[in-house]
Amino acid sequence: MLYAIAAADTENGLGFQGQLQFHIREDLRRFAALTRGHAVIYGRKTLETFPGGKPLKDRENIILSRTPGYEVEGATVVSSVKEALRVCGDDAFVIGGGSIYRQFWSLIDVLYLTRVHIAAPHDVTLPDINKDFVLTETSEILKDEKSGLTYQFLTYTRKAG
Ligand SMILES: NC(=O)c1ccc[n+]([C@@H]2O[C@H](COP(=O)([O-])OP(=O)(O)OC[C@H]3O[C@@H](n4cnc5c(N)ncnc54)[C@H](OP(=O)(O)O)[C@@H]3O)[C@@H](O)[C@H]2O)c1
């Protein structure tokens, strides 16, 4: 199965000026729990948003870049979607950013979305989810005490056919 995991605002916004728009501790915890032990596929710009610009621990990191000679310690760098799919094995997670979700979109079986109940400034977005996926699980409305933001964990499954 190919999964995607993302946090988006009410306008499908994913990030602004190269960073996430919000940090919700419980969401980061869930992200780690779901992806741990699996391959994670992401773009070179998303790597730059991680602490110290380093790959994620306890996961096989597959980073897309077209930059010749680009290497990252502790990760596999690939230069196309096809190559990423060849090396990722079963049960891989597409974890962003915007350009990567779009290129893998038609191949994603299940999307784990954290919907944050705010319209925040953004310059990257997810495609229209409802066109391709059905909502199959919804959490209760949760609240991040630090930021005051409310959010929900939603699971979307690709529409049949
Ligand atoms: N809300 C969320 O869940 C979430 C998750 C992840 C990221 N984000 C946010 O998303 C933003 C980053 O997204 P982005 O779209 O700007 O960048 P990105 O998708 O993270 O990375 C783009 C880079 O990936 C490489 N790339 C893309 N397609 C490729 C292909 N087919 N083959 C080889 N390399 C390829 C290129 O690297 P080179 O330039 O090296 O060639 C490209 O510049 C940030 O704001 C980040 O915080 C949000």
Short mmCIF file of N, CA and C and ligand atoms in Angstrom, two decimals:
data_model
loop_
_atom_site.label_atom_id
_atom_site.label_comp_id
_atom_site.label_asym_id
_atom_site.label_seq_id
_atom_site.Cartn_x
_atom_site.Cartn_y
_atom_site.Cartn_z
N MET A 1 0.85 -1.20 0.00
CA MET A 1 0.00 0.00 0.00
C MET A 1 0.88 1.25 0.00
N LEU A 2 0.41 2.25 -0.72
CA LEU A 2 1.09 3.54 -0.66
C LEU A 2 0.19 4.50 0.12
N TYR A 3 0.74 5.04 1.18
CA TYR A 3 0.01 5.96 2.04
C TYR A 3 0.56 7.36 1.83
N ALA A 4 -0.28 8.35 2.14
CA ALA A 4 0.24 9.71 2.26
C ALA A 4 -0.21 10.22 3.62
N ILE A 5 0.60 11.04 4.21
CA ILE A 5 0.23 11.64 5.49
C ILE A 5 0.56 13.13 5.41
N ALA A 6 -0.43 13.94 5.81
CA ALA A 6 -0.27 15.39 5.67
C ALA A 6 -1.12 16.10 6.71
N ALA A 7 -0.72 17.33 7.00
CA ALA A 7 -1.56 18.21 7.83
C ALA A 7 -1.90 19.41 6.97
N ALA A 8 -3.19 19.72 6.90
CA ALA A 8 -3.60 20.82 6.03
C ALA A 8 -4.60 21.71 6.74
N ASP A 9 -4.61 22.98 6.33
CA ASP A 9 -5.59 23.89 6.91
C ASP A 9 -6.91 23.76 6.14
N THR A 10 -7.86 24.61 6.43
CA THR A 10 -9.19 24.44 5.83
C THR A 10 -9.21 24.77 4.34
N GLU A 11 -8.11 25.34 3.84
CA GLU A 11 -8.02 25.62 2.40
C GLU A 11 -7.03 24.68 1.71
N ASN A 12 -6.75 23.56 2.37
CA ASN A 12 -5.78 22.58 1.87
C ASN A 12 -4.34 23.11 1.87
N GLY A 13 -4.11 24.22 2.57
CA GLY A 13 -2.76 24.76 2.68
C GLY A 13 -1.86 23.84 3.50
N LEU A 14 -0.63 23.68 3.02
CA LEU A 14 0.32 22.73 3.64
C LEU A 14 1.52 23.41 4.27
N GLY A 15 1.86 24.58 3.77
CA GLY A 15 3.08 25.22 4.26
C GLY A 15 3.17 26.63 3.73
N PHE A 16 4.09 27.39 4.32
CA PHE A 16 4.28 28.78 3.92
C PHE A 16 5.76 29.13 4.04
N GLN A 17 6.30 29.68 2.96
CA GLN A 17 7.70 30.11 2.94
C GLN A 17 8.64 29.02 3.44
N GLY A 18 8.41 27.81 2.94
CA GLY A 18 9.32 26.70 3.22
C GLY A 18 9.16 26.06 4.58
N GLN A 19 8.13 26.43 5.31
CA GLN A 19 7.93 25.84 6.64
C GLN A 19 6.49 25.38 6.81
N LEU A 20 6.25 24.57 7.84
CA LEU A 20 4.89 24.22 8.21
C LEU A 20 4.19 25.45 8.77
N GLN A 21 2.87 25.47 8.66
CA GLN A 21 2.13 26.64 9.18
C GLN A 21 1.86 26.53 10.67
N PHE A 22 1.89 25.30 11.17
CA PHE A 22 1.58 25.11 12.60
C PHE A 22 2.30 23.87 13.11
N HIS A 23 2.51 23.83 14.41
CA HIS A 23 3.15 22.66 15.04
C HIS A 23 2.23 22.17 16.13
N ILE A 24 1.64 21.04 15.90
CA ILE A 24 0.71 20.46 16.87
C ILE A 24 1.37 19.19 17.39
N ARG A 25 1.71 19.23 18.67
CA ARG A 25 2.53 18.16 19.22
C ARG A 25 1.91 16.77 19.02
N GLU A 26 0.62 16.69 19.25
CA GLU A 26 -0.06 15.39 19.13
C GLU A 26 -0.03 14.89 17.68
N ASP A 27 -0.07 15.82 16.75
CA ASP A 27 -0.01 15.45 15.33
C ASP A 27 1.37 14.92 14.98
N LEU A 28 2.40 15.55 15.50
CA LEU A 28 3.76 15.09 15.23
C LEU A 28 3.98 13.70 15.84
N ARG A 29 3.37 13.48 17.00
CA ARG A 29 3.47 12.19 17.67
C ARG A 29 2.78 11.10 16.83
N ARG A 30 1.62 11.44 16.31
CA ARG A 30 0.88 10.48 15.48
C ARG A 30 1.64 10.19 14.19
N PHE A 31 2.22 11.24 13.62
CA PHE A 31 3.01 11.07 12.40
C PHE A 31 4.14 10.07 12.65
N ALA A 32 4.82 10.22 13.78
CA ALA A 32 5.94 9.32 14.10
C ALA A 32 5.42 7.89 14.30
N ALA A 33 4.31 7.76 15.01
CA ALA A 33 3.78 6.42 15.30
C ALA A 33 3.36 5.70 14.02
N LEU A 34 2.75 6.42 13.10
CA LEU A 34 2.28 5.78 11.87
C LEU A 34 3.42 5.43 10.92
N THR A 35 4.42 6.28 10.86
CA THR A 35 5.46 6.10 9.84
C THR A 35 6.65 5.27 10.33
N ARG A 36 6.81 5.15 11.65
CA ARG A 36 7.99 4.46 12.19
C ARG A 36 8.09 3.03 11.63
N GLY A 37 9.29 2.68 11.20
CA GLY A 37 9.51 1.33 10.66
C GLY A 37 9.20 1.20 9.18
N HIS A 38 8.71 2.27 8.56
CA HIS A 38 8.36 2.22 7.13
C HIS A 38 9.27 3.14 6.32
N ALA A 39 9.14 3.02 5.01
CA ALA A 39 9.82 3.98 4.15
C ALA A 39 9.01 5.26 4.11
N VAL A 40 9.72 6.39 4.13
CA VAL A 40 9.06 7.69 3.95
C VAL A 40 9.68 8.35 2.71
N ILE A 41 8.81 8.87 1.87
CA ILE A 41 9.23 9.45 0.59
C ILE A 41 8.96 10.95 0.64
N TYR A 42 9.96 11.76 0.35
CA TYR A 42 9.74 13.20 0.42
C TYR A 42 10.72 13.97 -0.46
N GLY A 43 10.41 15.24 -0.66
CA GLY A 43 11.21 16.09 -1.52
C GLY A 43 12.36 16.74 -0.77
N ARG A 44 13.33 17.18 -1.55
CA ARG A 44 14.53 17.80 -0.97
C ARG A 44 14.19 19.02 -0.10
N LYS A 45 13.17 19.78 -0.50
CA LYS A 45 12.84 20.98 0.30
C LYS A 45 12.23 20.61 1.64
N THR A 46 11.51 19.51 1.69
CA THR A 46 10.94 19.07 2.97
C THR A 46 12.05 18.62 3.91
N LEU A 47 13.08 17.97 3.39
CA LEU A 47 14.22 17.60 4.25
C LEU A 47 14.74 18.83 4.99
N GLU A 48 14.78 19.95 4.27
CA GLU A 48 15.34 21.16 4.87
C GLU A 48 14.52 21.69 6.04
N THR A 49 13.27 21.22 6.17
CA THR A 49 12.42 21.67 7.28
C THR A 49 12.60 20.81 8.53
N PHE A 50 13.31 19.68 8.39
CA PHE A 50 13.46 18.78 9.54
C PHE A 50 14.55 19.31 10.50
N PRO A 51 14.47 18.93 11.78
CA PRO A 51 15.46 19.40 12.73
C PRO A 51 16.89 19.09 12.25
N GLY A 52 17.70 20.10 12.16
CA GLY A 52 19.08 19.94 11.70
C GLY A 52 19.19 19.59 10.23
N GLY A 53 18.07 19.63 9.50
CA GLY A 53 18.08 19.26 8.08
C GLY A 53 18.45 17.80 7.87
N LYS A 54 18.16 16.97 8.90
CA LYS A 54 18.59 15.56 8.86
C LYS A 54 17.40 14.63 8.60
N PRO A 55 17.66 13.46 7.98
CA PRO A 55 16.60 12.48 7.75
C PRO A 55 15.95 12.02 9.06
N LEU A 56 14.76 11.44 8.94
CA LEU A 56 14.01 10.99 10.12
C LEU A 56 14.57 9.65 10.61
N LYS A 57 14.63 9.52 11.93
CA LYS A 57 15.17 8.28 12.52
C LYS A 57 14.16 7.13 12.40
N ASP A 58 14.66 5.93 12.46
CA ASP A 58 13.83 4.71 12.52
C ASP A 58 12.94 4.52 11.31
N ARG A 59 13.28 5.16 10.22
CA ARG A 59 12.54 4.99 8.97
C ARG A 59 13.52 4.98 7.81
N GLU A 60 13.12 4.31 6.73
CA GLU A 60 13.95 4.36 5.53
C GLU A 60 13.59 5.66 4.80
N ASN A 61 14.56 6.55 4.68
CA ASN A 61 14.29 7.87 4.09
C ASN A 61 14.62 7.86 2.61
N ILE A 62 13.62 8.17 1.78
CA ILE A 62 13.83 8.24 0.34
C ILE A 62 13.54 9.69 -0.09
N ILE A 63 14.57 10.36 -0.55
CA ILE A 63 14.47 11.79 -0.84
C ILE A 63 14.55 12.02 -2.34
N LEU A 64 13.61 12.76 -2.87
CA LEU A 64 13.66 13.09 -4.29
C LEU A 64 14.42 14.38 -4.53
N SER A 65 15.35 14.32 -5.48
CA SER A 65 16.08 15.51 -5.90
C SER A 65 16.58 15.30 -7.32
N ARG A 66 16.59 16.38 -8.08
CA ARG A 66 17.17 16.32 -9.42
C ARG A 66 18.57 16.94 -9.43
N THR A 67 19.01 17.41 -8.26
CA THR A 67 20.32 18.06 -8.18
C THR A 67 21.43 17.03 -8.38
N PRO A 68 22.25 17.18 -9.42
CA PRO A 68 23.30 16.19 -9.67
C PRO A 68 24.27 16.09 -8.48
N GLY A 69 24.61 14.87 -8.13
CA GLY A 69 25.60 14.64 -7.07
C GLY A 69 25.07 14.87 -5.66
N TYR A 70 23.79 15.14 -5.51
CA TYR A 70 23.22 15.41 -4.18
C TYR A 70 23.17 14.12 -3.37
N GLU A 71 23.74 14.15 -2.19
CA GLU A 71 23.74 12.97 -1.32
C GLU A 71 23.36 13.39 0.09
N VAL A 72 22.72 12.50 0.81
CA VAL A 72 22.35 12.78 2.20
C VAL A 72 22.70 11.56 3.03
N GLU A 73 23.48 11.78 4.07
CA GLU A 73 23.86 10.66 4.93
C GLU A 73 22.61 10.09 5.61
N GLY A 74 22.48 8.78 5.57
CA GLY A 74 21.34 8.14 6.23
C GLY A 74 20.08 8.13 5.40
N ALA A 75 20.20 8.46 4.10
CA ALA A 75 19.01 8.46 3.23
C ALA A 75 19.39 7.96 1.84
N THR A 76 18.38 7.54 1.10
CA THR A 76 18.56 7.18 -0.30
C THR A 76 18.02 8.34 -1.13
N VAL A 77 18.85 8.88 -2.00
CA VAL A 77 18.39 9.98 -2.86
C VAL A 77 18.03 9.37 -4.22
N VAL A 78 16.83 9.71 -4.69
CA VAL A 78 16.37 9.22 -6.00
C VAL A 78 16.02 10.41 -6.88
N SER A 79 16.02 10.18 -8.20
CA SER A 79 15.83 11.32 -9.09
C SER A 79 14.52 11.27 -9.88
N SER A 80 13.62 10.35 -9.50
CA SER A 80 12.31 10.30 -10.16
C SER A 80 11.31 9.56 -9.29
N VAL A 81 10.03 9.76 -9.61
CA VAL A 81 8.95 9.05 -8.91
C VAL A 81 9.13 7.55 -9.12
N LYS A 82 9.44 7.18 -10.34
CA LYS A 82 9.59 5.77 -10.69
C LYS A 82 10.68 5.10 -9.83
N GLU A 83 11.78 5.80 -9.70
CA GLU A 83 12.89 5.24 -8.90
C GLU A 83 12.49 5.14 -7.42
N ALA A 84 11.76 6.12 -6.94
CA ALA A 84 11.30 6.08 -5.54
C ALA A 84 10.42 4.85 -5.33
N LEU A 85 9.52 4.59 -6.27
CA LEU A 85 8.62 3.45 -6.13
C LEU A 85 9.39 2.13 -6.21
N ARG A 86 10.46 2.13 -6.96
CA ARG A 86 11.25 0.90 -7.11
C ARG A 86 11.97 0.56 -5.81
N VAL A 87 12.41 1.57 -5.08
CA VAL A 87 13.21 1.29 -3.88
C VAL A 87 12.39 1.26 -2.58
N CYS A 88 11.14 1.72 -2.61
CA CYS A 88 10.46 1.94 -1.33
C CYS A 88 9.85 0.70 -0.69
N GLY A 89 9.65 -0.37 -1.44
CA GLY A 89 9.06 -1.58 -0.85
C GLY A 89 7.59 -1.38 -0.52
N ASP A 90 7.05 -2.27 0.33
CA ASP A 90 5.62 -2.21 0.67
C ASP A 90 5.38 -1.18 1.77
N ASP A 91 4.16 -0.71 1.83
CA ASP A 91 3.73 0.16 2.91
C ASP A 91 4.65 1.37 3.12
N ALA A 92 4.78 2.14 2.07
CA ALA A 92 5.57 3.38 2.15
C ALA A 92 4.63 4.57 2.35
N PHE A 93 5.19 5.61 2.94
CA PHE A 93 4.41 6.84 3.21
C PHE A 93 5.00 8.01 2.43
N VAL A 94 4.15 8.66 1.66
CA VAL A 94 4.52 9.90 1.00
C VAL A 94 4.27 11.01 2.02
N ILE A 95 5.33 11.77 2.35
CA ILE A 95 5.18 12.72 3.47
C ILE A 95 5.42 14.18 3.05
N GLY A 96 5.42 14.45 1.75
CA GLY A 96 5.47 15.84 1.29
C GLY A 96 6.78 16.18 0.58
N GLY A 97 6.89 17.42 0.20
CA GLY A 97 5.91 18.49 0.35
C GLY A 97 4.92 18.54 -0.81
N GLY A 98 4.48 19.77 -1.09
CA GLY A 98 3.41 19.97 -2.06
C GLY A 98 3.69 19.31 -3.40
N SER A 99 4.88 19.48 -3.92
CA SER A 99 5.18 18.96 -5.26
C SER A 99 5.18 17.43 -5.25
N ILE A 100 5.57 16.86 -4.14
CA ILE A 100 5.66 15.39 -4.06
C ILE A 100 4.27 14.77 -3.89
N TYR A 101 3.42 15.37 -3.04
CA TYR A 101 2.05 14.85 -2.94
C TYR A 101 1.40 14.85 -4.33
N ARG A 102 1.58 15.92 -5.06
CA ARG A 102 0.92 16.02 -6.38
C ARG A 102 1.40 14.95 -7.34
N GLN A 103 2.70 14.70 -7.34
CA GLN A 103 3.24 13.73 -8.31
C GLN A 103 2.88 12.28 -7.96
N PHE A 104 2.67 12.01 -6.67
CA PHE A 104 2.30 10.64 -6.25
C PHE A 104 0.78 10.47 -6.11
N TRP A 105 0.05 11.57 -6.25
CA TRP A 105 -1.37 11.61 -5.88
C TRP A 105 -2.17 10.44 -6.45
N SER A 106 -2.01 10.18 -7.73
CA SER A 106 -2.85 9.17 -8.39
C SER A 106 -2.48 7.75 -7.94
N LEU A 107 -1.38 7.60 -7.20
CA LEU A 107 -0.92 6.27 -6.78
C LEU A 107 -1.23 5.99 -5.31
N ILE A 108 -1.70 7.00 -4.60
CA ILE A 108 -1.89 6.88 -3.15
C ILE A 108 -3.19 6.13 -2.85
N ASP A 109 -3.08 5.10 -2.00
CA ASP A 109 -4.26 4.30 -1.64
C ASP A 109 -5.02 4.92 -0.47
N VAL A 110 -4.26 5.38 0.53
CA VAL A 110 -4.88 5.90 1.75
C VAL A 110 -4.19 7.20 2.13
N LEU A 111 -4.99 8.18 2.49
CA LEU A 111 -4.45 9.48 2.91
C LEU A 111 -4.83 9.73 4.37
N TYR A 112 -3.83 9.88 5.22
CA TYR A 112 -4.06 10.28 6.61
C TYR A 112 -3.92 11.80 6.66
N LEU A 113 -5.02 12.45 6.92
CA LEU A 113 -4.99 13.91 6.91
C LEU A 113 -5.31 14.47 8.29
N THR A 114 -4.49 15.37 8.74
CA THR A 114 -4.84 16.14 9.94
C THR A 114 -5.41 17.45 9.43
N ARG A 115 -6.69 17.64 9.69
CA ARG A 115 -7.34 18.87 9.21
C ARG A 115 -7.33 19.88 10.35
N VAL A 116 -6.60 20.94 10.14
CA VAL A 116 -6.48 21.96 11.18
C VAL A 116 -7.50 23.06 10.86
N HIS A 117 -8.27 23.42 11.86
CA HIS A 117 -9.42 24.29 11.64
C HIS A 117 -9.03 25.77 11.64
N ILE A 118 -8.23 26.13 10.64
CA ILE A 118 -7.82 27.52 10.47
C ILE A 118 -7.46 27.71 8.99
N ALA A 119 -7.69 28.90 8.48
CA ALA A 119 -7.22 29.23 7.13
C ALA A 119 -5.98 30.09 7.32
N ALA A 120 -4.82 29.48 7.16
CA ALA A 120 -3.55 30.18 7.43
C ALA A 120 -2.90 30.54 6.09
N PRO A 121 -2.05 31.58 6.07
CA PRO A 121 -1.32 31.88 4.83
C PRO A 121 -0.55 30.65 4.36
N HIS A 122 -0.62 30.38 3.05
CA HIS A 122 0.08 29.19 2.53
C HIS A 122 0.52 29.44 1.10
N ASP A 123 1.57 28.73 0.70
CA ASP A 123 2.01 28.80 -0.70
C ASP A 123 2.18 27.42 -1.32
N VAL A 124 1.82 26.38 -0.57
CA VAL A 124 1.74 25.02 -1.14
C VAL A 124 0.42 24.40 -0.66
N THR A 125 -0.19 23.62 -1.53
CA THR A 125 -1.49 23.03 -1.19
C THR A 125 -1.55 21.57 -1.62
N LEU A 126 -2.52 20.86 -1.04
CA LEU A 126 -2.86 19.52 -1.51
C LEU A 126 -3.86 19.66 -2.65
N PRO A 127 -3.90 18.69 -3.57
CA PRO A 127 -4.96 18.69 -4.58
C PRO A 127 -6.33 18.51 -3.92
N ASP A 128 -7.39 18.60 -4.73
CA ASP A 128 -8.77 18.41 -4.26
C ASP A 128 -8.96 16.96 -3.79
N ILE A 129 -9.11 16.78 -2.49
CA ILE A 129 -9.16 15.43 -1.92
C ILE A 129 -10.45 14.72 -2.29
N ASN A 130 -11.57 15.42 -2.19
CA ASN A 130 -12.87 14.76 -2.37
C ASN A 130 -13.11 14.24 -3.78
N LYS A 131 -12.36 14.78 -4.72
CA LYS A 131 -12.49 14.31 -6.10
C LYS A 131 -12.00 12.86 -6.22
N ASP A 132 -10.99 12.51 -5.48
CA ASP A 132 -10.33 11.20 -5.65
C ASP A 132 -10.50 10.24 -4.47
N PHE A 133 -10.88 10.76 -3.30
CA PHE A 133 -10.91 9.94 -2.09
C PHE A 133 -12.26 10.05 -1.39
N VAL A 134 -12.59 8.98 -0.64
CA VAL A 134 -13.77 9.06 0.24
C VAL A 134 -13.28 9.07 1.69
N LEU A 135 -14.03 9.79 2.50
CA LEU A 135 -13.69 9.89 3.91
C LEU A 135 -14.16 8.61 4.61
N THR A 136 -13.24 7.88 5.24
CA THR A 136 -13.62 6.60 5.86
C THR A 136 -13.48 6.59 7.38
N GLU A 137 -12.79 7.57 7.94
CA GLU A 137 -12.65 7.64 9.40
C GLU A 137 -12.50 9.09 9.83
N THR A 138 -13.14 9.43 10.91
CA THR A 138 -13.06 10.81 11.44
C THR A 138 -12.87 10.75 12.94
N SER A 139 -11.91 11.45 13.44
CA SER A 139 -11.75 11.49 14.90
C SER A 139 -12.69 12.55 15.48
N GLU A 140 -12.76 12.58 16.77
CA GLU A 140 -13.46 13.69 17.41
C GLU A 140 -12.65 14.97 17.17
N ILE A 141 -13.23 16.10 17.50
CA ILE A 141 -12.48 17.36 17.37
C ILE A 141 -11.54 17.48 18.57
N LEU A 142 -10.28 17.69 18.25
CA LEU A 142 -9.24 17.75 19.29
C LEU A 142 -8.73 19.18 19.40
N LYS A 143 -8.10 19.49 20.52
CA LYS A 143 -7.59 20.85 20.69
C LYS A 143 -6.15 20.82 21.15
N ASP A 144 -5.32 21.60 20.47
CA ASP A 144 -3.92 21.75 20.88
C ASP A 144 -3.88 22.89 21.89
N GLU A 145 -3.56 22.53 23.13
CA GLU A 145 -3.64 23.54 24.20
C GLU A 145 -2.64 24.67 23.99
N LYS A 146 -1.47 24.32 23.44
CA LYS A 146 -0.42 25.34 23.30
C LYS A 146 -0.82 26.43 22.31
N SER A 147 -1.34 26.01 21.14
CA SER A 147 -1.67 27.00 20.11
C SER A 147 -3.15 27.41 20.16
N GLY A 148 -3.95 26.61 20.84
CA GLY A 148 -5.39 26.87 20.86
C GLY A 148 -6.09 26.35 19.60
N LEU A 149 -5.35 25.76 18.67
CA LEU A 149 -5.94 25.28 17.42
C LEU A 149 -6.75 24.01 17.64
N THR A 150 -7.87 23.91 16.93
CA THR A 150 -8.61 22.65 16.93
C THR A 150 -8.33 21.92 15.62
N TYR A 151 -8.46 20.61 15.66
CA TYR A 151 -8.10 19.80 14.49
C TYR A 151 -8.76 18.44 14.59
N GLN A 152 -8.76 17.71 13.47
CA GLN A 152 -9.30 16.35 13.44
C GLN A 152 -8.37 15.45 12.63
N PHE A 153 -8.30 14.20 13.03
CA PHE A 153 -7.58 13.20 12.23
C PHE A 153 -8.60 12.54 11.30
N LEU A 154 -8.35 12.64 10.01
CA LEU A 154 -9.27 12.09 9.01
C LEU A 154 -8.53 11.03 8.19
N THR A 155 -9.23 9.96 7.86
CA THR A 155 -8.64 8.96 6.96
C THR A 155 -9.46 8.93 5.68
N TYR A 156 -8.78 9.06 4.57
CA TYR A 156 -9.42 9.01 3.26
C TYR A 156 -8.90 7.80 2.49
N THR A 157 -9.82 7.12 1.80
CA THR A 157 -9.44 5.96 1.00
C THR A 157 -9.80 6.25 -0.45
N ARG A 158 -8.93 5.81 -1.36
CA ARG A 158 -9.17 6.11 -2.78
C ARG A 158 -10.50 5.56 -3.24
N LYS A 159 -11.21 6.35 -4.04
CA LYS A 159 -12.49 5.92 -4.59
C LYS A 159 -12.29 4.70 -5.47
N ALA A 160 -13.23 3.80 -5.44
CA ALA A 160 -13.13 2.60 -6.28
C ALA A 160 -13.20 3.01 -7.75
N GLY A 161 -12.54 2.22 -8.59
CA GLY A 161 -12.58 2.44 -10.06
C GLY A 161 -11.71 3.56 -10.40
N1 LIG B 1 1.60 20.07 5.97
C1 LIG B 1 2.29 18.98 5.70
O1 LIG B 1 1.86 17.87 6.01
C2 LIG B 1 3.62 19.11 5.01
C3 LIG B 1 4.43 17.98 4.82
C4 LIG B 1 5.66 18.16 4.19
C5 LIG B 1 6.05 19.42 3.77
N2 LIG B 1 5.24 20.47 3.97
C6 LIG B 1 5.60 21.82 3.50
O2 LIG B 1 5.69 21.80 2.08
C7 LIG B 1 6.62 22.81 1.67
C8 LIG B 1 7.64 22.16 0.77
O3 LIG B 1 6.99 21.65 -0.38
P1 LIG B 1 7.56 21.97 -1.85
O4 LIG B 1 6.55 21.49 -2.83
O5 LIG B 1 7.98 23.40 -1.91
O6 LIG B 1 8.90 21.11 -1.89
P2 LIG B 1 9.16 19.51 -1.75
O7 LIG B 1 8.07 18.78 -2.50
O8 LIG B 1 9.40 19.15 -0.34
O9 LIG B 1 10.56 19.38 -2.50
C9 LIG B 1 10.68 19.81 -3.83
C10 LIG B 1 11.99 19.30 -4.37
O10 LIG B 1 11.93 17.89 -4.52
C11 LIG B 1 12.67 17.51 -5.67
N3 LIG B 1 11.75 16.87 -6.63
C12 LIG B 1 10.42 17.12 -6.81
N4 LIG B 1 9.92 16.30 -7.76
C13 LIG B 1 10.94 15.51 -8.17
C14 LIG B 1 11.04 14.47 -9.13
N5 LIG B 1 9.99 14.05 -9.87
N6 LIG B 1 12.25 13.87 -9.30
C15 LIG B 1 13.33 14.29 -8.59
N7 LIG B 1 13.29 15.27 -7.66
C16 LIG B 1 12.10 15.87 -7.46
C17 LIG B 1 13.31 18.77 -6.24
O11 LIG B 1 14.55 18.88 -5.56
P3 LIG B 1 15.83 19.60 -6.24
O12 LIG B 1 15.48 21.05 -6.27
O13 LIG B 1 16.98 19.26 -5.37
O14 LIG B 1 15.95 19.01 -7.64
C18 LIG B 1 12.34 19.84 -5.75
O15 LIG B 1 12.90 21.14 -5.68
C19 LIG B 1 7.21 23.39 2.95
O16 LIG B 1 6.50 24.57 3.28
C20 LIG B 1 6.94 22.31 3.97
O17 LIG B 1 6.88 22.82 5.29
C21 LIG B 1 4.03 20.34 4.58
#
